[in-house]
Coordinates of C-alpha atoms in Angstrom, one line a residue:
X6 CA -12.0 -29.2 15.8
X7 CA -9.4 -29.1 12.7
X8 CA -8.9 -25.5 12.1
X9 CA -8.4 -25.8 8.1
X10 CA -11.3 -28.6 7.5
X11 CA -13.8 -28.1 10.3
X12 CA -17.4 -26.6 10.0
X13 CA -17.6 -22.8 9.2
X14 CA -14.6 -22.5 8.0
X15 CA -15.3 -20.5 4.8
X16 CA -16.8 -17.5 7.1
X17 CA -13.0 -17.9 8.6
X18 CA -10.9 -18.1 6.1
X19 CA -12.0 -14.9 4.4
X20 CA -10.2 -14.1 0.6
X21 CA -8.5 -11.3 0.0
X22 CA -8.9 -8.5 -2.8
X23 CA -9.6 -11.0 -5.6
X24 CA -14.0 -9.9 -4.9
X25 CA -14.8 -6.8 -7.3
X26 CA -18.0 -5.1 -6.4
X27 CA -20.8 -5.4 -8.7
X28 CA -21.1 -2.0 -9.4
X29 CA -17.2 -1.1 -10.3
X30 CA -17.8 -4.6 -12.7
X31 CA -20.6 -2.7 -14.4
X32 CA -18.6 0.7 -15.0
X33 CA -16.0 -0.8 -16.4
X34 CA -17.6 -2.6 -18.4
X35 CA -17.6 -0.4 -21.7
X36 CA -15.9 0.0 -24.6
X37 CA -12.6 2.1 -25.2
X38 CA -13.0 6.0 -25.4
X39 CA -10.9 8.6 -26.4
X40 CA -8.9 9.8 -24.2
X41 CA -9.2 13.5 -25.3
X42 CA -12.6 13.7 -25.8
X43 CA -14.9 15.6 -23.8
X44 CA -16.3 13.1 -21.2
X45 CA -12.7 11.7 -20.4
X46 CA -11.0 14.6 -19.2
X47 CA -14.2 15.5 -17.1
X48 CA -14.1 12.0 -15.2
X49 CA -10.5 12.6 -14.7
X50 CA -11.3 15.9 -13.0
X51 CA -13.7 14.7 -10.4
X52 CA -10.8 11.6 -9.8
X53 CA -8.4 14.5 -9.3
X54 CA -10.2 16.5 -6.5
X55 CA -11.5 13.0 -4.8
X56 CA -8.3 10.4 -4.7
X57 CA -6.3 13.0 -2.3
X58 CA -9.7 12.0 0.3
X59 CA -8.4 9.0 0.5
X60 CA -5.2 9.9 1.9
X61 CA -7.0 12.3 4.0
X62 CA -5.4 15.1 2.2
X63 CA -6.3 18.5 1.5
X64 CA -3.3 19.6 0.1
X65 CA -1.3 16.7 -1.5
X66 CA -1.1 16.5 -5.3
X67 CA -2.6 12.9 -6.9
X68 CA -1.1 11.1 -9.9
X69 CA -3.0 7.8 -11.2
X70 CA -0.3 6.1 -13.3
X71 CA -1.2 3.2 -15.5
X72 CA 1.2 0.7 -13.1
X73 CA 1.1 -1.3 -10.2
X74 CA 2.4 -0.3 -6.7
X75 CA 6.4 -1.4 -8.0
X76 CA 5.4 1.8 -10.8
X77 CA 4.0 4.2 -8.0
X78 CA 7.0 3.0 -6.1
X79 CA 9.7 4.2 -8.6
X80 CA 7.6 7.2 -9.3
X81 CA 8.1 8.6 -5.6
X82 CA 11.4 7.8 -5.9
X83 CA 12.3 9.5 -9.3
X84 CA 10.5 12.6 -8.8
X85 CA 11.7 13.8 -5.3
X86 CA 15.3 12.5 -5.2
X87 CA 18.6 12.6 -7.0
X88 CA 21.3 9.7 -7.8
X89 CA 23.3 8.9 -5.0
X90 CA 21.0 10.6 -2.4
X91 CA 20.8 9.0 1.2
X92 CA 17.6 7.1 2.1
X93 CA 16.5 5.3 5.5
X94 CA 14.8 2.4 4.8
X95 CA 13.4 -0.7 7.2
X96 CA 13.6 -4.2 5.5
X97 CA 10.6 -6.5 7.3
X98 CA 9.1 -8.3 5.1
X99 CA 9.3 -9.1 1.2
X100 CA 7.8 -6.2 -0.1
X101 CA 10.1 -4.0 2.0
X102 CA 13.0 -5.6 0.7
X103 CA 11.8 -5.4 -3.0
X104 CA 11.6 -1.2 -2.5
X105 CA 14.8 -1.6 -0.9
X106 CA 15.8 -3.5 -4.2
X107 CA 14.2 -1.2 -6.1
X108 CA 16.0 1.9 -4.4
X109 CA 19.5 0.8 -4.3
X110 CA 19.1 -0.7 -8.2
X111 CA 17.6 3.6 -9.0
X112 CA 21.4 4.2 -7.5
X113 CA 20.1 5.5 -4.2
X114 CA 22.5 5.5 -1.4
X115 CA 20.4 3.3 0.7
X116 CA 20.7 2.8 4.7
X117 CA 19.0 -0.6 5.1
X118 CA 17.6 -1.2 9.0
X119 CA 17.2 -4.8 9.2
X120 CA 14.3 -5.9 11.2
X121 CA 13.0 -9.2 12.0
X122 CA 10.6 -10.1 10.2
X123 CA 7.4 -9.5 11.9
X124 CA 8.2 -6.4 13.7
X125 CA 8.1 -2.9 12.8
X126 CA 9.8 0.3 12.9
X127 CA 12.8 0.1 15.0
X128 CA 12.2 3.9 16.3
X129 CA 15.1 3.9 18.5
X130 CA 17.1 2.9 15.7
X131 CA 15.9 5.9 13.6
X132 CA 16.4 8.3 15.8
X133 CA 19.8 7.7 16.4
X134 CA 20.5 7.8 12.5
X135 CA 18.7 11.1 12.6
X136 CA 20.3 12.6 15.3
X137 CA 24.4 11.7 14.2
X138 CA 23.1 12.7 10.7
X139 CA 24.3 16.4 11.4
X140 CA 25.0 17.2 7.9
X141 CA 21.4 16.2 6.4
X142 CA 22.9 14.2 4.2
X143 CA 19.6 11.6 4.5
X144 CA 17.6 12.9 2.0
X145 CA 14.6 10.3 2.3
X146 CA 12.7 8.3 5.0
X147 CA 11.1 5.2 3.5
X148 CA 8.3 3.0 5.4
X149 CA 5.8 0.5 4.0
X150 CA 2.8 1.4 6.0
X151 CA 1.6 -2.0 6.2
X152 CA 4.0 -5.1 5.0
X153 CA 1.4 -7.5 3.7
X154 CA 4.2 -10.6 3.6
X155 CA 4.0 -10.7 7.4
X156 CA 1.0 -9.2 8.7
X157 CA 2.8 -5.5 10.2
X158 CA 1.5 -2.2 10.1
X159 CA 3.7 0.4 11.1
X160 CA 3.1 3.7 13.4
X161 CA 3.1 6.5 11.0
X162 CA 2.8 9.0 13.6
X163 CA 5.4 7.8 15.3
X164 CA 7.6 7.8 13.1
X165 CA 6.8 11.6 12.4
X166 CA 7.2 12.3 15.6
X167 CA 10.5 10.8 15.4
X168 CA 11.4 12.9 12.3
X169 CA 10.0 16.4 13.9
X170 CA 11.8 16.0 17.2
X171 CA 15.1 15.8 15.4
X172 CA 14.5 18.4 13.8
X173 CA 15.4 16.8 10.5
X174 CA 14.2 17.8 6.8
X175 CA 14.5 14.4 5.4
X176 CA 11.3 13.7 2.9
X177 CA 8.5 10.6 4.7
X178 CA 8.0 8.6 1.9
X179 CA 5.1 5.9 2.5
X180 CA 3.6 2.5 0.8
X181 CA 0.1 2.6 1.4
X182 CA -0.4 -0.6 -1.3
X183 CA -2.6 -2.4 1.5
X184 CA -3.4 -0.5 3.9
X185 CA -5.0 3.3 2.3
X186 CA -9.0 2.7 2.0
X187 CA -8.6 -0.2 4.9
X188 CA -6.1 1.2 7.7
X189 CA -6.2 4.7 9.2
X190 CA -3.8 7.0 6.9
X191 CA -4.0 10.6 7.5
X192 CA -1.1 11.8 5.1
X193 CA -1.2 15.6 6.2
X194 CA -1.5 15.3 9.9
X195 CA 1.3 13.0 9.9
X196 CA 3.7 14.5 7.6
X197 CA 3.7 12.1 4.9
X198 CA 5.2 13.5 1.7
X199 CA 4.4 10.9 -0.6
X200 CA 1.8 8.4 -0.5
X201 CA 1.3 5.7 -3.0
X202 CA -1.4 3.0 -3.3
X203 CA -2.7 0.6 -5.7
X204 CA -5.9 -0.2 -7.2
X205 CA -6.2 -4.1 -6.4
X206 CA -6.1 -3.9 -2.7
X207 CA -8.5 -1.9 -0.6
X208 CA -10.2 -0.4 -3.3
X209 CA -11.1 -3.6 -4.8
X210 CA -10.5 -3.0 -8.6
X211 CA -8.6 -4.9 -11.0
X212 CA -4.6 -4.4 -10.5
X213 CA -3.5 -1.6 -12.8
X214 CA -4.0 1.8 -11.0
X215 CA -0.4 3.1 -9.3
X216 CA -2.0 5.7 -7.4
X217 CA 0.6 8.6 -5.9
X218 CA -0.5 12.2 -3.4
X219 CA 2.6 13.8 -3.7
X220 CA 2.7 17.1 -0.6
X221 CA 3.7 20.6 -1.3
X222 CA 7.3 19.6 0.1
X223 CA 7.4 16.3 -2.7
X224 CA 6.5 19.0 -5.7
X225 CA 8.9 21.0 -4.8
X226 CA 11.8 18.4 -4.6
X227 CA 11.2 17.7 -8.0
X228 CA 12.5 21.2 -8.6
X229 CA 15.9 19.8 -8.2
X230 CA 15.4 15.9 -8.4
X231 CA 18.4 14.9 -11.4
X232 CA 16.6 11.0 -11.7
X233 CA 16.3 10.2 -14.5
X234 CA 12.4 9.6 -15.3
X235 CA 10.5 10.1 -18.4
X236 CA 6.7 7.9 -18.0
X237 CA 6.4 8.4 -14.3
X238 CA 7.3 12.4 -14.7
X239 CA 4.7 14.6 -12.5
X240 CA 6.0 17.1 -14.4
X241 CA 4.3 15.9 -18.1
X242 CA 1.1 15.4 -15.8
X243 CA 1.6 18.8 -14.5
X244 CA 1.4 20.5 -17.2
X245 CA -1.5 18.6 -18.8
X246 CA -3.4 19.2 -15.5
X247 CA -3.3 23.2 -16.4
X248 CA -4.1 22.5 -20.1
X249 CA -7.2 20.6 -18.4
X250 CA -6.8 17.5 -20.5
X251 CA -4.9 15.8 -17.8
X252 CA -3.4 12.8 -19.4
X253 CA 0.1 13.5 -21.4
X254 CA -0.4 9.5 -22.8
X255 CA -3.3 7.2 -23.0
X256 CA -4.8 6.3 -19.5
X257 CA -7.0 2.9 -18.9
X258 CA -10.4 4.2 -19.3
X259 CA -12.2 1.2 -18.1
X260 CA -9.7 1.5 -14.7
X261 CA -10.6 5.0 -14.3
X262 CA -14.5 4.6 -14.5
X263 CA -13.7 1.4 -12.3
X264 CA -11.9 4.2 -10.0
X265 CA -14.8 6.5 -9.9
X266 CA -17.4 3.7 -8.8
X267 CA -14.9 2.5 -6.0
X268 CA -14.7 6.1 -4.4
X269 CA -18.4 6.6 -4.7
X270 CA -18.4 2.8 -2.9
X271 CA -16.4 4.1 -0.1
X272 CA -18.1 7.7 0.1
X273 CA -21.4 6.2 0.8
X274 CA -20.0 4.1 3.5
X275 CA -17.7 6.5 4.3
X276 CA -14.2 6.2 5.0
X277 CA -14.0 6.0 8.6
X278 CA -16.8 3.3 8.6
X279 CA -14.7 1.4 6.1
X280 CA -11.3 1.7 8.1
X281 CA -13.8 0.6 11.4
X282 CA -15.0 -2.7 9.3
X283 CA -11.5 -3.6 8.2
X284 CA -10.9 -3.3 11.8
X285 CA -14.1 -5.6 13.0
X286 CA -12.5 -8.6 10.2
X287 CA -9.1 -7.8 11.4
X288 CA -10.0 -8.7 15.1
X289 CA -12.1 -11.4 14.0
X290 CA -9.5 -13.0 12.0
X291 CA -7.1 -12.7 14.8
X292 CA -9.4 -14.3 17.2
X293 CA -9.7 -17.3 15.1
X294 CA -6.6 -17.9 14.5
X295 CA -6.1 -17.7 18.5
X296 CA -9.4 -20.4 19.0
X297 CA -7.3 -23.0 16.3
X298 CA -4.3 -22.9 18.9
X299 CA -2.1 -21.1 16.0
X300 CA 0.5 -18.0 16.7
X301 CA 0.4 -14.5 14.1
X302 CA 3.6 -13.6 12.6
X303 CA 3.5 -10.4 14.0
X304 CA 5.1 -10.6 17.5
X305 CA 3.3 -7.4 19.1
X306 CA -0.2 -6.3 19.2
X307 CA 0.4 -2.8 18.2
X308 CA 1.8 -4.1 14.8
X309 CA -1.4 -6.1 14.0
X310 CA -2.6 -5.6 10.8
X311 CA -6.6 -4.9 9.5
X312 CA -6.0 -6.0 6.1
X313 CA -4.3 -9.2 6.4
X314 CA -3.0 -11.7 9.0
X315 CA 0.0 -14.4 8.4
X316 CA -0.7 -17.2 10.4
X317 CA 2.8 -19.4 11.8
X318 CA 1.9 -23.0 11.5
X319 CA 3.3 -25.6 13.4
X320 CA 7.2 -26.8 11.8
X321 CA 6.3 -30.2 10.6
X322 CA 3.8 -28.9 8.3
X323 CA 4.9 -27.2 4.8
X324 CA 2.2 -23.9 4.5
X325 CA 2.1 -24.2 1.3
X326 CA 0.5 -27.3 1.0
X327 CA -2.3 -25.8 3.2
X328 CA -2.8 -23.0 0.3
X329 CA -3.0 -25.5 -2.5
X330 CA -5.6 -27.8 -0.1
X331 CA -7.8 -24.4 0.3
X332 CA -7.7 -23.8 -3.6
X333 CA -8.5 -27.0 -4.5
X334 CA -10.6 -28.6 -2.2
X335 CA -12.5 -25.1 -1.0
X336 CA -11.7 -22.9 -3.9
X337 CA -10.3 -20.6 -1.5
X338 CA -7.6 -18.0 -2.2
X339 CA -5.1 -17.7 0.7
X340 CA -1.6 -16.3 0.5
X341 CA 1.7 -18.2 0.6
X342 CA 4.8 -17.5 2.6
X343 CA 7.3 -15.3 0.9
X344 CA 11.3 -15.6 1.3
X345 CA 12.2 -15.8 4.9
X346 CA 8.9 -17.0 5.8
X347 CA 8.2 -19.5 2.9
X348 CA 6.6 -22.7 4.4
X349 CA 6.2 -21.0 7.2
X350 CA 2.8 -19.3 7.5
X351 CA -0.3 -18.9 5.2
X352 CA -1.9 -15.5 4.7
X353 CA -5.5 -14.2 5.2
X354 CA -6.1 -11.4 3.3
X355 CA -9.3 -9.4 5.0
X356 CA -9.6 -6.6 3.2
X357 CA -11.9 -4.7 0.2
X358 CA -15.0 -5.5 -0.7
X359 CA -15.5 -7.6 2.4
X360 CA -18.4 -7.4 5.5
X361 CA -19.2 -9.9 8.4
X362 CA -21.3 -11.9 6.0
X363 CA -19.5 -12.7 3.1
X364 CA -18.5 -15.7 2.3

């Protein structure tokens, strides 16, 4: 049977976040408000004490920025850290390298661990940086949780672990983009200091929503953080939380009633029946990728990813023509291969507003 053209193969290859739910359509589907009026700053307070749930917080601190995860990401950096400062960081995939970019271009002294792509976390590798690092002078430990160019999730908790047994008081700074709302993040049990997300990935809204949960530890870096930052400040939202009008510019008011429908969405399922779906369509993906004869990018089973797989294809074939053939002869949405792994493999994205009978 041909894998890409054979029967069933819509309920296989599932789209990714691209499906908005019915009901976050409908709330955003309004007209612009002000900002400072009454009903506004009330929404924003119920956001407030419900987005750190997602990060299975109790204590972290949530900023929604009007950005996208590349907005959230130069927020955690700004806020907690100073010019020149020392950060880890693992390069695995394209979105890992762009932070990296991102980092070194902020004037970060950056430590770049360069992984194959399609593995994670070298731990090994981090604990010997941590361990000759007498001086503290690392200042920052960067992961993405889940690198969506190649299909990797990284161990979280091990990586904490790694961090406690040396003893070291670096900041865990983590990129949830694709994998809060889909894969297991517990921010306070494991340490995390900041957690960022977005809104077009697991929470299936409209891109837009640079979502941040900044710990007790982040919020008091900032206390001596000399980056230079001015619209990604937690400071300016700080001080508009106390005076209870929360926003210190004007916020996407049809993103934030969006917002508020999503987390109802994933309260009445609730979260750890969500994370256990994800985990349902990631095996299923996997599984059919393995029936059509083709190999995952991700060389080690404790890497696989719930929220999306990138399949290797065999070298005569370009996998980018298979992406356009899916769009135009199937309307289906499937990811390309990015930088090292350009022609290379296709993605399936299996996350959102997904279940086992869409399709």
């Amino acid at each position: 049977m041909d894998p890409f053209y054979g029967p069933g193969r819509n309920q296989l290859f599932v789209p990714g976040p691209v499906n908005i739910p019915e009901p976050v359509l409908q709330a955003m589907n309004r007209n612009n408000e002000d900002y400072r009026a009454p009903p506004v700053p009330a929404l924003t307070k119920k956001l407030l004490a419900d987005v750190p749930k997602i990060f299975k917080s109790t204590t972290g601190t949530p900023f929604l920025f009007p950005t996208t995860g590349t907005g959230a990401w130069e927020s955690a950096l700004t806020n907690t850290l100073s010019p020149r400062d020392r950060i880890i960081s693992f390069e695995m995939g394209q979105f890992s390298l762009l932070w990296i970019d991102q980092m070194k271009r902020l004037n970060f002294d950056v430590d770049v661990v360069h992984c194959e792509w399609g593995t994670g976390v070298d731990l090994e590798i981090l604990r010997t940086k941590l361990e000759a690092d007498k001086e503290h002078k690392v200042k920052a430990i960067c992961c993405v949780h889940n690198e969506t160019a190649t299909g990797v999730t990284n161990n979280l908790a091990a990586i904490r672990t790694v961090i406690d047994d040396c003893m070291h008081p670096a900041l865990f700074l983590v990129d949830g983009v694709s994998s809060v709302c889909a894969i297991d993040f517990r921010m306070d049990e494991w340490g995390v200091d900041v957690a960022l997300t977005g809104s077009q990935k697991a929470l299936s809204l409209p891109t837009g929503l640079g979502i941040v949960c900044a710990s007790p530890k982040a919020l008091e870096a900032t206390k001596t953080a000399k980056s230079l930052r001015v619209f990604f400040d937690w400071n300016d939202y700080l001080k508009f939380y106390k005076l209870g009008t929360y926003w210190p510019y004007t916020p996407s008011i049809q993103l934030l009633y969006g917002l508020r429908t999503a987390l109802d969405l994933i309260f009445l399922e609730g979260l750890d029946n969500v994370i256990a779906r994800h985990s349902r369509l990631g095996r299923a993906t996997r599984l059919a990728v393995e029936a059509w004869g083709l190999k995952n990018c991700t060389q080690r089973e404790e890497w696989y990813s719930d929220t999306v797989t990138a399949v290797v294809i065999p070298p005569y074939i370009d996998s980018t023509e298979i992406v356009k053939r899916a769009w135009k002869r199937y309307n289906l949405s499937l990811g390309l291969g990015l930088n090292k792994v350009a022609g290379k493999v296709f993605r399936i994205g299996h996350l959102g507003n997904l279940n086992e009978t869409f399709y």
